[in-house]
Coordinates of C-alpha atoms in Angstrom, one line a residue:
M1 CA 0.0 0.0 0.0
P2 CA 2.6 2.6 0.9
S3 CA 4.5 2.1 -2.4
A4 CA 1.3 2.4 -4.4
V5 CA 0.5 5.7 -2.6
R6 CA 3.9 7.1 -3.3
C7 CA 3.6 6.2 -7.0
C8 CA 0.3 8.0 -7.2
H9 CA 1.8 11.0 -5.6
R10 CA 4.6 11.3 -8.1
G11 CA 2.3 11.2 -11.0
R12 CA 0.0 14.0 -9.8
R13 CA 0.5 17.6 -8.9
Q14 CA -0.1 18.5 -5.3
G15 CA -3.5 19.9 -4.4
H16 CA -5.3 18.6 -7.5
M17 CA -6.5 15.3 -6.2
N18 CA -10.2 15.1 -5.4
L19 CA -11.8 13.1 -2.6
K20 CA -12.6 10.1 -4.7
E21 CA -9.1 9.8 -6.1
F22 CA -7.5 10.3 -2.6
A23 CA -9.7 7.6 -1.1
Q24 CA -8.8 5.2 -3.9
A25 CA -5.1 6.0 -3.5
I26 CA -5.1 5.0 0.2
G27 CA -7.5 2.2 -0.2
M28 CA -10.4 3.6 2.0
S29 CA -14.0 4.5 1.3
Q30 CA -14.9 8.1 0.6
T31 CA -17.2 8.1 3.5
T32 CA -14.5 7.1 6.0
V33 CA -12.0 9.7 4.6
S34 CA -14.6 12.4 4.6
R35 CA -15.7 11.6 8.2
A36 CA -12.1 11.4 9.4
L37 CA -11.2 14.8 7.9
S38 CA -14.4 16.3 9.4
G39 CA -13.6 15.2 12.9
Y40 CA -16.4 12.6 13.4
P41 CA -15.9 10.7 16.6
E42 CA -17.0 7.4 15.0
V43 CA -13.7 7.2 13.2
K44 CA -11.0 5.5 15.3
P45 CA -8.2 7.9 16.3
E46 CA -5.5 5.7 14.7
T47 CA -7.5 5.7 11.5
R48 CA -7.9 9.4 11.5
Q49 CA -4.2 10.0 12.2
R50 CA -3.3 7.6 9.3
I51 CA -5.6 9.5 6.9
L52 CA -4.3 12.9 8.0
K53 CA -0.7 11.7 7.6
L54 CA -1.4 10.3 4.1
A55 CA -3.3 13.5 3.1
D56 CA -0.2 15.5 4.1
E57 CA 2.1 13.2 2.2
L58 CA 0.0 13.3 -0.9
G59 CA -0.7 16.9 -0.7
Y60 CA -4.5 16.2 -0.7
H61 CA -6.6 19.2 0.4
P62 CA -10.4 19.4 0.1
N63 CA -11.4 21.9 -2.6
R64 CA -12.5 24.9 -0.4
S65 CA -13.9 27.0 -3.2
A66 CA -16.1 24.1 -4.5
A67 CA -17.2 23.2 -1.0
G68 CA -18.1 26.9 -0.3
L69 CA -20.2 27.1 -3.4
A70 CA -21.9 23.9 -2.6
T71 CA -22.6 24.6 1.1
G72 CA -22.7 28.4 1.3
R73 CA -20.1 28.3 4.0
A74 CA -17.2 30.8 4.5
G75 CA -14.6 28.2 5.3
A76 CA -13.5 30.1 8.4
V77 CA -14.2 30.3 12.1
G78 CA -13.7 33.4 14.3
I79 CA -12.3 34.2 17.6
V80 CA -12.4 37.6 19.4
L81 CA -9.5 38.5 21.7
K82 CA -9.3 41.4 24.1
E83 CA -6.1 43.3 23.6
A84 CA -5.2 43.5 27.3
T85 CA -5.5 39.8 28.1
G86 CA -5.9 37.9 24.8
F87 CA -2.3 37.4 23.9
D88 CA -0.5 35.1 26.3
P89 CA 1.3 31.7 26.2
N90 CA -2.0 29.8 26.9
T91 CA -3.6 31.5 23.8
T92 CA -0.6 30.6 21.7
E93 CA -0.7 26.9 22.7
F94 CA -4.5 26.8 22.2
M95 CA -4.3 28.4 18.7
A96 CA -1.5 26.0 17.7
G97 CA -3.7 23.0 18.4
L98 CA -6.8 24.6 16.9
G99 CA -5.1 25.8 13.7
T100 CA -3.3 22.5 13.1
R101 CA -6.6 20.6 13.4
L102 CA -8.7 23.0 11.3
E103 CA -6.1 23.0 8.5
T104 CA -7.0 19.4 7.9
G105 CA -10.4 20.6 6.8
Q106 CA -9.0 23.7 5.1
I107 CA -10.7 26.0 7.6
D108 CA -9.2 29.3 8.3
I109 CA -9.2 31.3 11.6
L110 CA -10.2 34.9 11.6
I111 CA -8.9 36.8 14.7
T112 CA -10.5 40.1 15.8
V113 CA -8.9 42.2 18.5
V114 CA -11.0 44.5 20.6
D115 CA -10.6 46.7 23.7
N116 CA -13.6 45.7 25.8
E117 CA -16.7 43.7 26.1
A118 CA -18.8 46.1 24.1
G119 CA -16.3 45.8 21.3
E120 CA -16.5 42.1 21.5
L121 CA -20.3 42.1 21.0
A122 CA -19.9 44.6 18.2
A123 CA -17.3 42.3 16.6
Y124 CA -19.8 39.3 16.8
R125 CA -22.5 41.4 15.2
R126 CA -20.1 42.3 12.3
L127 CA -19.1 38.7 11.8
A128 CA -22.7 37.6 11.7
A129 CA -23.7 40.3 9.2
S130 CA -20.7 39.8 6.9
K131 CA -21.0 36.0 6.9
R132 CA -17.2 35.9 6.9
V133 CA -17.1 33.0 9.4
D134 CA -19.3 29.9 9.9
A135 CA -18.9 29.8 13.7
V136 CA -17.0 31.5 16.5
I137 CA -15.2 30.3 19.6
V138 CA -16.2 31.9 22.9
H139 CA -13.4 31.8 25.5
T140 CA -13.0 32.5 29.2
P141 CA -16.7 32.5 30.1
K142 CA -17.7 34.7 33.0
T143 CA -20.3 34.4 35.7
G144 CA -23.6 35.7 34.2
D145 CA -22.0 35.8 30.8
G146 CA -24.4 37.2 28.2
R147 CA -22.3 36.4 25.1
M148 CA -23.9 33.0 24.5
A149 CA -27.5 34.3 24.5
F150 CA -26.3 37.2 22.3
L151 CA -24.8 34.8 19.7
K152 CA -27.9 32.6 19.8
A153 CA -30.0 35.7 19.0
L154 CA -27.7 36.5 16.1
G155 CA -28.0 32.9 14.8
M156 CA -24.3 32.5 14.9
P157 CA -23.1 28.9 15.7
F158 CA -20.5 28.8 18.5
I159 CA -18.5 26.6 20.9
V160 CA -17.3 27.7 24.3
H161 CA -13.8 27.0 25.5
G162 CA -14.4 27.0 29.3
R163 CA -17.2 25.9 31.5
G164 CA -20.7 26.4 30.0
V165 CA -24.1 25.9 31.5
E166 CA -25.6 22.4 31.4
G167 CA -28.8 22.2 29.3
E168 CA -28.4 25.6 27.6
G169 CA -28.1 24.1 24.2
Y170 CA -24.5 25.0 23.2
P171 CA -21.3 22.9 23.2
W172 CA -18.5 23.5 25.6
L173 CA -15.1 22.0 26.7
D174 CA -13.4 22.7 30.0
I175 CA -10.8 21.3 32.4
D176 CA -11.6 20.4 36.0
N177 CA -10.4 23.7 37.6
F178 CA -12.1 23.0 40.9
G179 CA -10.6 19.5 41.1
A180 CA -7.1 20.7 40.1
V181 CA -6.8 23.3 42.8
H182 CA -8.6 21.2 45.4
R183 CA -6.1 18.4 44.8
A184 CA -3.1 20.6 44.8
T185 CA -4.2 22.4 48.0
S186 CA -5.0 19.1 49.7
Y187 CA -1.5 17.8 48.9
L188 CA 0.1 20.9 50.5
L189 CA -2.1 20.4 53.6
Q190 CA -1.1 16.8 53.8
L191 CA 2.5 17.9 53.9
G192 CA 1.7 20.0 56.9
H193 CA 1.1 23.5 55.4
R194 CA -1.6 25.5 57.0
Q195 CA -0.8 28.9 55.5
I196 CA -1.3 28.6 51.7
G197 CA -1.5 31.5 49.3
L198 CA -3.4 31.5 46.1
I199 CA -2.5 33.6 43.0
N200 CA -5.6 33.2 41.0
G201 CA -7.1 34.6 37.8
A202 CA -9.5 37.5 37.6
R203 CA -12.7 37.6 39.7
G204 CA -15.7 36.7 37.6
D205 CA -13.9 34.4 35.3
V206 CA -15.6 31.1 35.7
F207 CA -12.4 29.1 35.8
A208 CA -11.0 31.4 38.5
E209 CA -14.1 31.1 40.6
H210 CA -13.9 27.3 40.3
R211 CA -10.3 27.3 41.3
L212 CA -11.1 29.6 44.3
A213 CA -13.9 27.2 45.3
G214 CA -11.5 24.2 45.1
Y215 CA -9.0 26.0 47.3
R216 CA -11.5 27.1 49.9
K217 CA -13.1 23.6 50.0
A218 CA -9.7 21.9 50.7
M219 CA -8.8 24.5 53.4
K220 CA -12.3 24.0 55.0
D221 CA -11.8 20.3 55.0
Y222 CA -8.8 20.9 57.3
G223 CA -10.8 23.4 59.4
I224 CA -9.0 26.4 58.0
S225 CA -10.8 29.6 56.9
A226 CA -8.4 31.2 54.5
P227 CA -8.3 35.0 55.0
E228 CA -8.5 37.3 51.9
R229 CA -4.9 38.4 52.5
W230 CA -3.8 34.9 51.3
I231 CA -5.6 35.3 48.0
V232 CA -4.6 37.5 45.0
H233 CA -6.6 37.9 41.7
G234 CA -5.2 39.2 38.5
P235 CA -3.7 38.4 35.0
F236 CA -1.2 35.6 34.8
T237 CA 2.0 37.5 34.4
D238 CA 5.5 37.4 35.9
D239 CA 4.9 40.8 37.4
V240 CA 1.7 39.8 39.2
G241 CA 3.5 36.7 40.6
Y242 CA 6.4 38.7 41.8
R243 CA 4.4 41.5 43.5
A244 CA 1.9 39.1 45.0
T245 CA 4.7 37.0 46.5
Q246 CA 6.4 40.1 47.9
D247 CA 3.2 41.1 49.6
F248 CA 2.6 37.6 50.9
L249 CA 6.1 37.5 52.5
A250 CA 5.6 40.9 54.1
L251 CA 2.5 39.6 56.1
P252 CA 2.8 38.8 59.8
D253 CA 1.5 35.3 58.9
P254 CA 3.1 34.7 55.5
P255 CA 2.1 31.6 53.5
T256 CA 4.5 28.7 53.7
A257 CA 3.2 27.5 50.3
L258 CA 1.9 29.1 47.2
L259 CA -0.4 28.1 44.4
A260 CA 0.4 29.9 41.1
G261 CA -2.3 30.1 38.4
S262 CA 0.1 29.7 35.6
M263 CA 3.8 29.0 34.8
M264 CA 4.2 32.7 33.9
T265 CA 3.0 33.6 37.4
A266 CA 5.3 31.0 38.8
L267 CA 8.3 32.7 37.2
G268 CA 7.5 35.9 39.2
V269 CA 7.0 33.8 42.4
M270 CA 10.4 32.2 42.0
R271 CA 12.1 35.6 41.4
A272 CA 10.5 37.1 44.5
V273 CA 11.5 34.1 46.7
R274 CA 15.1 34.3 45.5
S275 CA 15.1 38.1 46.1
A276 CA 14.0 37.5 49.7
G277 CA 16.9 35.2 50.3
L278 CA 14.7 32.2 50.6
A279 CA 15.0 28.7 49.0
L280 CA 12.1 27.3 47.0
G281 CA 11.4 23.8 48.0
A282 CA 12.9 24.4 51.5
D283 CA 11.7 27.6 53.0
I284 CA 8.6 27.8 50.9
S285 CA 6.7 25.5 48.6
L286 CA 5.1 26.1 45.2
I287 CA 2.7 24.4 42.9
A288 CA 2.0 26.0 39.5
H289 CA -0.6 25.3 36.8
D290 CA 0.1 24.6 33.1
D291 CA 3.6 23.2 32.5
V292 CA 2.7 22.6 28.9
F293 CA 4.9 25.2 27.2
N294 CA 8.0 24.1 25.3
Y295 CA 9.8 27.4 26.3
I296 CA 8.9 27.2 30.0
N297 CA 9.8 23.7 31.1
A298 CA 9.2 22.9 34.8
D299 CA 11.6 20.0 34.6
N300 CA 14.5 22.3 33.7
M301 CA 13.9 24.9 36.4
V302 CA 16.0 25.0 39.6
P303 CA 14.4 23.6 41.6
T304 CA 12.1 21.7 39.4
V305 CA 8.5 22.9 39.9
S306 CA 5.5 20.8 41.0
T307 CA 2.5 21.5 38.7
T308 CA -1.0 20.7 37.8
R309 CA -1.1 19.8 34.1
S310 CA -3.6 20.0 31.3
S311 CA -2.7 20.6 27.6
M312 CA -4.0 23.7 26.0
R313 CA -2.7 22.5 22.7
E314 CA -4.8 19.4 22.9
A315 CA -7.8 21.4 24.0
G316 CA -7.4 23.5 20.9
A317 CA -7.2 20.4 18.7
R318 CA -10.3 19.0 20.4
I319 CA -12.3 22.1 19.8
G320 CA -11.1 22.0 16.2
D321 CA -12.5 18.5 15.9
L322 CA -15.8 19.7 17.3
L323 CA -16.0 22.7 14.9
L324 CA -15.3 20.4 12.0
Q325 CA -18.2 18.2 13.1
M326 CA -20.4 21.3 13.5
L327 CA -19.6 22.6 10.1
S328 CA -20.3 19.2 8.5
G329 CA -23.9 19.4 9.8
R330 CA -23.6 17.3 13.0
D331 CA -25.7 18.5 15.9
I332 CA -23.3 19.0 18.9
S333 CA -25.5 21.5 20.8
K334 CA -25.7 19.1 23.8
F335 CA -22.0 18.4 23.9
S336 CA -20.0 19.1 27.1
E337 CA -16.7 17.7 28.2
I338 CA -14.6 18.1 31.4
W339 CA -11.0 17.0 31.3
P340 CA -9.2 15.8 34.5
V341 CA -6.0 17.6 35.5
E342 CA -2.9 15.7 36.5
L343 CA -0.8 16.6 39.5
V344 CA 2.9 16.3 38.8
L345 CA 5.1 16.4 41.9
R346 CA 8.7 17.8 41.7
E347 CA 11.3 19.5 43.9
S348 CA 9.4 22.7 44.7
T349 CA 7.1 21.1 47.3
C350 CA 8.2 20.0 50.8
P351 CA 6.8 20.1 54.4
P352 CA 6.8 23.6 56.0
P353 CA 10.0 24.7 57.8
V354 CA 10.1 23.5 61.4
N355 CA 10.2 27.0 62.8
R356 CA 7.0 28.0 61.0

């Protein structure tokens, strides 16, 4: 089979093979190939990966123009980012997974940058009126979020990256933020820590509220009512991590362990700990979230950093799969999925110092 495929490839210019010819070349049915490229879950993962690999080798790409004329679709999905918070390593990882997956279906991504929530709604209205995209991705849902109802009223298909509302008739994908922070906090408590600081996301963001609830529940399980001075909310940046840790260490009852909402925040925590003349993993413990970046590797830090882990790139790819299913006509309005989060223990966690 592989030799026959390569022979067919040599005799044909890349990009001019149609679905029927591609299916014949790899010895599969058109239905299987079409469903695999459209992200249908009935296709086994190994079969989908094989088809994607062969499509890349043969230079096969669905004819986007013909498909657009036949279906009336734009061949693109949209995502609206707020300028202040939209560009960070998490977004980069997510877009990498999303873009790679959508490319298999020749679907483009249209990114719109706005200043505020009013600008975001206006952007959705423009996208719906112009018909430049077939669906949009709503990210970072908030408590009482009105964007989903707004998009429904516009008749714009969408999927939510983050926790949606059960039974509201739209698809969403999220990680178990409550469970991740509850487990991390519980582990620190088991080590003997009783003063634990949390550097969380912005208030009102659903993921941050779930993380806060997981933290409070774990502390309550040990009979501890965590004061507000042990909790900081803000964007996930090195500066926020640095300043929050400085403030924590200046308290009369400073935390002996910290939970950082991202690896970027953790970099600031580590810098502040060193500046204070303390040793991470000895004088103070740290657990960070999201050690999934190639350029910020928790295993290469000194000391290595304990983390909760969930791949943003894989989440992007999964949402890409769901969008391809949606655009192929499949009803995924009742879809919801919550991914577990792994706790990876390294050198930055230890029992609290004896004198504390």
